[in-house]
Amino acid sequence: MYVVNKKYSVKGKKLIDMTEILKITGFLLSSRTKIFKICDSDIRNIQVVDKKLANPLVSFFVFQKYNRLIKELVKMLVDSNDDGGDTCRQVLDRIEKFRLQVKNKYRAYLKKQELAKMSKQLVLLKKQAIEQAMLLQNNYYATNKSSKGR
């Protein structure tokens, strides 16, 4: 079942969707073309309000992003040798960015088990990046200290 909201309010010279006025919150479906075709009508925004319906959609979307992120981060950590720790900082930044994005946008629609699974793996990758950055930093200081002593 779906409801098509064709009610708009005029505020100044701008049309405002009534869902914005009523403060209806839900998961906003995205599309590459930004338009969905339903019964020969062009629909610009589809908002799933029921959390039970939104959970499979959101978890599929988030886990796609998550799996892509994990692959990229592992590749970055494996490929980083003597870059001075820049890659490790990038990995930490990307982990934090993803964590905040999930926290702000998707937490209400995901189950606790899904969040815990992602959190555990991200914590492990974060620890690995920190250890690798510290190892590179220690090697850097050791090489500079030994070259100054000569």
PDB file of C-alpha atoms in Angstrom, residues 81-147:
ATOM      1  CA  ASN A  81      54.268   0.817   3.167  1.00  0.00           C
ATOM      2  CA  ASP A  82      56.356   3.943   3.528  1.00  0.00           C
ATOM      3  CA  ASP A  83      53.891   6.768   3.098  1.00  0.00           C
ATOM      4  CA  GLY A  84      54.572   8.383   6.458  1.00  0.00           C
ATOM      5  CA  GLY A  85      51.216   7.338   7.923  1.00  0.00           C
ATOM      6  CA  ASP A  86      49.029   9.281   5.485  1.00  0.00           C
ATOM      7  CA  THR A  87      47.131   6.172   4.442  1.00  0.00           C
ATOM      8  CA  CYS A  88      46.489   5.224   8.063  1.00  0.00           C
ATOM      9  CA  ARG A  89      45.047   8.662   8.737  1.00  0.00           C
ATOM     10  CA  GLN A  90      42.863   8.374   5.632  1.00  0.00           C
ATOM     11  CA  VAL A  91      41.591   4.987   6.838  1.00  0.00           C
ATOM     12  CA  LEU A  92      40.752   6.415  10.257  1.00  0.00           C
ATOM     13  CA  ASP A  93      38.998   9.410   8.673  1.00  0.00           C
ATOM     14  CA  ARG A  94      36.910   7.211   6.386  1.00  0.00           C
ATOM     15  CA  ILE A  95      35.929   4.918   9.268  1.00  0.00           C
ATOM     16  CA  GLU A  96      34.827   7.907  11.344  1.00  0.00           C
ATOM     17  CA  LYS A  97      32.919   9.421   8.411  1.00  0.00           C
ATOM     18  CA  PHE A  98      31.038   6.160   7.799  1.00  0.00           C
ATOM     19  CA  ARG A  99      30.314   5.737  11.505  1.00  0.00           C
ATOM     20  CA  LEU A 100      28.848   9.240  11.762  1.00  0.00           C
ATOM     21  CA  GLN A 101      26.816   8.743   8.593  1.00  0.00           C
ATOM     22  CA  VAL A 102      25.286   5.540   9.949  1.00  0.00           C
ATOM     23  CA  LYS A 103      24.679   7.188  13.315  1.00  0.00           C
ATOM     24  CA  ASN A 104      22.947  10.239  11.864  1.00  0.00           C
ATOM     25  CA  LYS A 105      21.017   8.797   8.922  1.00  0.00           C
ATOM     26  CA  TYR A 106      20.417   5.095   9.344  1.00  0.00           C
ATOM     27  CA  ARG A 107      20.581   4.094  13.022  1.00  0.00           C
ATOM     28  CA  ALA A 108      16.825   4.357  13.529  1.00  0.00           C
ATOM     29  CA  TYR A 109      16.176   1.813  10.774  1.00  0.00           C
ATOM     30  CA  LEU A 110      18.892  -0.779  11.530  1.00  0.00           C
ATOM     31  CA  LYS A 111      18.759  -3.563  14.089  1.00  0.00           C
ATOM     32  CA  LYS A 112      21.156  -3.663  17.027  1.00  0.00           C
ATOM     33  CA  GLN A 113      22.777  -6.867  15.749  1.00  0.00           C
ATOM     34  CA  GLU A 114      23.547  -5.235  12.398  1.00  0.00           C
ATOM     35  CA  LEU A 115      25.052  -2.211  14.085  1.00  0.00           C
ATOM     36  CA  ALA A 116      27.113  -4.397  16.439  1.00  0.00           C
ATOM     37  CA  LYS A 117      28.482  -6.480  13.550  1.00  0.00           C
ATOM     38  CA  MET A 118      29.608  -3.404  11.633  1.00  0.00           C
ATOM     39  CA  SER A 119      31.004  -1.804  14.767  1.00  0.00           C
ATOM     40  CA  LYS A 120      33.170  -4.817  15.666  1.00  0.00           C
ATOM     41  CA  GLN A 121      34.783  -5.007  12.247  1.00  0.00           C
ATOM     42  CA  LEU A 122      35.343  -1.254  12.082  1.00  0.00           C
ATOM     43  CA  VAL A 123      36.964  -1.293  15.532  1.00  0.00           C
ATOM     44  CA  LEU A 124      39.354  -4.027  14.375  1.00  0.00           C
ATOM     45  CA  LEU A 125      40.273  -2.067  11.252  1.00  0.00           C
ATOM     46  CA  LYS A 126      40.708   1.061  13.343  1.00  0.00           C
ATOM     47  CA  LYS A 127      43.082  -0.736  15.725  1.00  0.00           C
ATOM     48  CA  GLN A 128      45.054  -2.118  12.780  1.00  0.00           C
ATOM     49  CA  ALA A 129      45.389   1.356  11.256  1.00  0.00           C
ATOM     50  CA  ILE A 130      46.522   2.861  14.573  1.00  0.00           C
ATOM     51  CA  GLU A 131      49.087   0.086  15.099  1.00  0.00           C
ATOM     52  CA  GLN A 132      50.405   0.513  11.570  1.00  0.00           C
ATOM     53  CA  ALA A 133      50.659   4.303  12.008  1.00  0.00           C
ATOM     54  CA  MET A 134      52.532   3.889  15.297  1.00  0.00           C
ATOM     55  CA  LEU A 135      54.881   1.345  13.725  1.00  0.00           C
ATOM     56  CA  LEU A 136      55.651   3.717  10.850  1.00  0.00           C
ATOM     57  CA  GLN A 137      56.162   6.572  13.308  1.00  0.00           C
ATOM     58  CA  ASN A 138      58.534   4.512  15.460  1.00  0.00           C
ATOM     59  CA  ASN A 139      60.516   3.430  12.389  1.00  0.00           C
ATOM     60  CA  TYR A 140      60.731   7.048  11.249  1.00  0.00           C
ATOM     61  CA  TYR A 141      62.039   8.222  14.629  1.00  0.00           C
ATOM     62  CA  ALA A 142      64.487   5.326  14.842  1.00  0.00           C
ATOM     63  CA  THR A 143      65.977   6.090  11.407  1.00  0.00           C
ATOM     64  CA  ASN A 144      66.262   9.829  12.156  1.00  0.00           C
ATOM     65  CA  LYS A 145      67.817   9.240  15.570  1.00  0.00           C
ATOM     66  CA  SER A 146      70.411   6.818  14.187  1.00  0.00           C
ATOM     67  CA  SER A 147      71.352   9.165  11.334  1.00  0.00           C
TER      68      SER A 147
END
